[in-house]
Amino acid sequence: MDSCNSSLRASSSPFDCLIFDLDDTLYSSSIGLGEALKKNIDDFLVEKCGFPESKASSLRVELFKKYGSSLAGLRALGYDIDADDYHSFVHGRLPYDRIKPDHQLRNLIRSIPQRKIIFTNSDRNHALTCLDRLGLNGCFEQIICFETMNPKLAESTRPDEFPVVLKPSMEAMRIAIEAAEVDPRRTLFLDDNVRNITAGRAVGLRTVLVGKTVKSKEADYVLENVKNLAQSISEVWVGGSEGSNQQVNGTRIDIELDSIRTTTAVVA
């Protein structure tokens, strides 16, 4: 098993940890997974909630703008939607085969000496599947995901008892910082969403807006592609300490990957 263990932490670097968003950050939006997800959400609204097909797309957009996601909006409006059922429906039908192994990205991630963490609004199974498809299994020591931000959701006795927590809410950012046990001032946060970047900066994270070419006032750095990280933010690799024991242990995540490979339906 290749665990992507890094050898040394860059003691002279201003960063102790890098936190990466997943979707449209570690892989390009151009592969169309986002569009497929929108279609699946529309289908869920029609098939599971009984909304007219003609109104599904506009409702999805409205729920996203007001609540951060369709699931969050539906539960806030009183629909008793089980999060696992929702994610199984909208992610289980995704064309994951469009995500190809990215050896260049893997080599980049392997070269980063600091701690590396995933922070996504998606559920854990989706995150693990995407990382596996990219060839990045074992490259991150922790995945902060939907389940991390919403640990009590399954215990709710009514849909609005525990509001769904997602980026870019301040609560989501607080949970992520606490779960990762990082100093936000020494943590680099990479995301493709301006609202998420704005929230990250508000809690003290150093921020990188991915997928853009024009400098943004909300971000400390802008990257057209995450694979440009070394050229644009070389201070990540500055220095090195022989005494550091901050290494990535991918064993637990790899075990979970082996599990979901046999249980997650992937439809091309």
C-alpha atoms as one frame of an Amber mdcrd trajectory, in Angstrom:
protein
   0.000   0.000   0.000   1.366   3.395  -1.014   0.540   5.761   1.822   2.085
   8.939   0.383   4.026   9.487   3.602   5.878  12.779   3.581   9.268  12.753
   5.225   9.747  16.172   6.747   7.772  19.250   7.639   9.028  22.546   6.253
   9.953  24.312   9.475  10.806  27.584   7.726   7.527  27.657   5.823   4.746
  29.951   7.042   2.358  26.990   6.774   1.966  23.976   9.045  -1.041  22.509
   7.214  -2.795  22.679   3.844  -6.568  22.173   3.714  -7.973  21.294   0.287
 -11.512  21.431  -0.993 -12.302  18.444  -3.218 -14.845  18.914  -6.006 -13.766
  21.363  -8.745 -10.545  21.967  -6.809  -8.603  18.712  -7.054 -10.223  17.899
 -10.374 -11.534  20.232 -13.069 -15.169  21.253 -13.342 -14.813  20.695 -17.093
 -15.298  16.918 -16.703 -18.977  17.602 -16.033 -19.462  15.932 -12.656 -21.056
  19.104 -11.294 -23.594  19.225 -14.098 -24.408  15.559 -13.569 -24.918  16.268
  -9.870 -27.366  19.070 -10.646 -29.355  16.690 -12.852 -29.414  14.084 -10.078
 -30.637  16.648  -7.555 -33.398  17.697  -9.954 -34.390  14.044 -10.301 -34.436
  13.674  -6.513 -36.745  16.674  -6.152 -39.123  15.144  -8.683 -38.939  11.447
  -7.776 -38.571  11.646  -3.997 -40.245  14.931  -3.093 -42.990  15.147  -5.714
 -42.087  18.525  -7.212 -43.081  19.158 -10.846 -40.274  18.420 -13.287 -40.691
  21.884 -14.795 -39.830  23.535 -11.470 -37.051  21.266 -10.220 -34.082  23.209
 -11.601 -35.279  26.609 -10.405 -36.107  25.147  -6.981 -32.636  23.608  -6.729
 -31.047  26.990  -7.439 -33.321  28.730  -4.943 -32.567  26.201  -2.201 -28.844
  26.485  -2.835 -28.864  30.281  -2.668 -30.937  30.433   0.501 -29.762  27.377
   2.444 -26.437  26.295   0.934 -27.706  23.018  -0.518 -30.911  21.328  -1.597
 -30.715  18.906   1.332 -30.316  21.744   3.837 -33.208  23.630   2.265 -35.564
  20.666   2.140 -34.962  19.822   5.786 -35.371  23.466   6.831 -38.717  23.505
   5.020 -39.872  20.434   6.950 -39.126  17.608   4.507 -37.917  14.578   6.457
 -35.053  13.713   4.112 -32.498  11.197   5.332 -29.018  12.497   4.515 -27.623
   9.056   3.645 -30.531   8.379   1.277 -30.075  11.782  -0.332 -26.332  11.355
  -0.863 -26.783   7.808  -2.114 -29.239   9.072  -4.734 -27.435  12.201  -5.946
 -23.870  10.821  -5.749 -24.555   7.149  -6.440 -25.538   7.963 -10.023 -22.536
  10.168 -10.803 -20.283   9.235 -13.761 -17.190   8.762 -11.591 -15.384   7.163
 -14.526 -14.823  10.691 -15.849 -12.337  11.232 -13.028  -8.991   9.867 -14.194
  -5.834   9.151 -12.206  -3.759  12.326 -12.054  -0.122  11.383 -11.597   1.066
  14.975 -11.772  -1.293  15.966  -8.972  -0.299  12.923  -6.922   3.378  13.827
  -7.221   2.599  17.400  -6.184   0.619  16.304  -3.133   3.339  13.797  -2.192
   5.950  16.557  -2.315   4.142  18.763   0.215   5.871  18.202   3.574   3.112
  19.625   5.767  -0.086  17.998   6.974  -2.710  17.700   4.230  -6.452  17.577
   4.896  -9.608  17.419   2.753 -12.498  19.746   3.665 -15.634  19.113   1.602
 -19.382  19.600   1.910 -19.865  16.189   0.318 -20.390  12.958   2.224 -17.427
  10.777   3.100 -18.149   8.014   0.578 -18.153  10.531  -2.272 -14.876  12.035
  -1.064 -13.218   8.623  -0.790 -14.436   7.595  -4.234 -13.123  10.781  -5.868
  -9.746  10.475  -4.154  -9.503   6.855  -5.246 -10.346   7.730  -8.858  -7.706
  10.490  -8.814  -5.103   8.090  -7.454  -4.784  10.110  -4.243  -5.761   7.415
  -1.749  -3.547   7.735   1.294  -2.328  11.239   0.450  -4.435  13.006   3.095
  -4.392  12.305   6.800  -7.962  13.461   7.422 -11.254  14.058   5.604 -13.530
  16.711   7.075 -16.883  16.202   5.383 -20.665  16.334   5.710 -20.680  13.789
   8.516 -18.025  15.727  10.451 -20.098  18.912  10.336 -23.430  17.202  11.053
 -22.787  14.468  13.619 -26.228  14.644  15.248 -28.362  14.845  12.119 -29.335
  11.165  12.203 -30.580  11.605  15.794 -33.055  14.357  14.939 -36.729  13.788
  15.750 -37.886  16.432  13.288 -36.264  17.777  10.087 -35.521  21.253  11.443
 -34.163  20.138  14.828 -30.532  20.278  13.703 -29.959  22.694  10.800 -27.572
  21.298   8.184 -24.095  22.810   8.571 -22.022  23.371   5.431 -19.377  25.688
   4.044 -19.409  28.686   3.867 -21.041  29.045   7.294 -18.870  30.230  10.168
 -19.994  27.156  12.120 -18.602  24.878   9.399 -15.300  26.749   9.448 -15.100
  26.522  13.241 -15.799  22.790  13.164 -13.120  22.249  10.517 -10.473  24.200
  12.432 -11.261  22.310  15.633 -11.359  18.914  13.894  -8.062  19.575  12.126
  -6.468  21.012  15.282  -4.711  23.756  13.342  -3.645  27.335  13.883  -5.614
  29.113  11.122  -2.874  31.727  10.768  -0.469  28.974   9.692  -2.952  27.039
   7.557  -3.404  27.367   3.796  -7.003  26.781   2.636  -7.625  26.025  -1.061
 -11.153  26.173  -2.519 -12.793  27.035  -5.838 -15.761  28.861  -4.244 -15.399
  32.577  -3.470 -17.933  32.383  -0.620 -15.971  29.582   1.005 -12.739  31.503
   0.592 -14.323  34.604   2.122 -15.476  32.563   5.123 -12.061  30.981   5.456
 -10.373  34.331   5.518 -12.875  35.590   8.096 -11.746  32.885  10.537  -8.085
  33.659   9.952  -7.087  31.051   7.361  -4.636  31.929   4.593  -6.676  31.457
   1.432  -6.182  30.277  -2.150  -8.938  30.693  -4.744  -8.596  27.858  -7.267
  -9.797  27.941 -10.868  -9.447  31.681 -11.396  -6.869  33.831 -13.159  -7.739
  37.263 -11.769  -6.620  38.308  -8.273  -9.459  38.400  -5.792  -9.652  40.627
  -2.720 -11.120  37.702  -0.793  -8.066  35.485  -1.399  -4.405  35.750  -0.487
  -3.521  33.781  -3.625  -5.217  32.804  -6.888  -4.452  29.641  -8.872  -5.819
  28.825 -12.296  -5.114  25.161 -11.527  -4.189  23.513  -8.233  -1.242  21.917
 -10.010   0.291  25.401 -10.289   0.732  25.470  -6.519   4.503  24.977  -6.548
   5.069  27.793  -9.034   2.730  30.237  -7.310   3.217  29.528  -3.591   6.738
  28.175  -3.348   6.982  29.071   0.355   5.043  25.874   1.080   8.287  23.990
   0.412  10.724  26.382   2.109  13.028  24.846   4.732  12.863  21.469   6.423
  13.393  19.953   9.843  15.079  16.645  10.598  13.268  16.381  13.911   9.712
  16.611  12.636   7.371  13.669  13.140   4.382  15.187  11.310   3.725  12.383
   8.836   0.622  11.313   6.985  -0.873   7.984   7.894  -3.204   6.841   5.151
  -3.976   3.397   6.569  -7.443   4.151   7.980  -8.611   5.967   4.851  -7.246
   3.191   2.622  -9.249   0.617   4.602 -12.396   2.678   4.088 -11.632   2.904
   0.366 -11.424  -0.863   0.104 -14.818  -1.037   1.810 -16.667   1.440  -0.392
 -15.232   0.040  -3.616 -17.484  -2.940  -3.057 -20.530  -0.994  -1.855 -20.667
   2.240  -3.855 -22.514   1.991  -7.152 -20.785   3.901  -9.934 -22.821   4.448
 -13.046 -21.132   5.690 -16.213
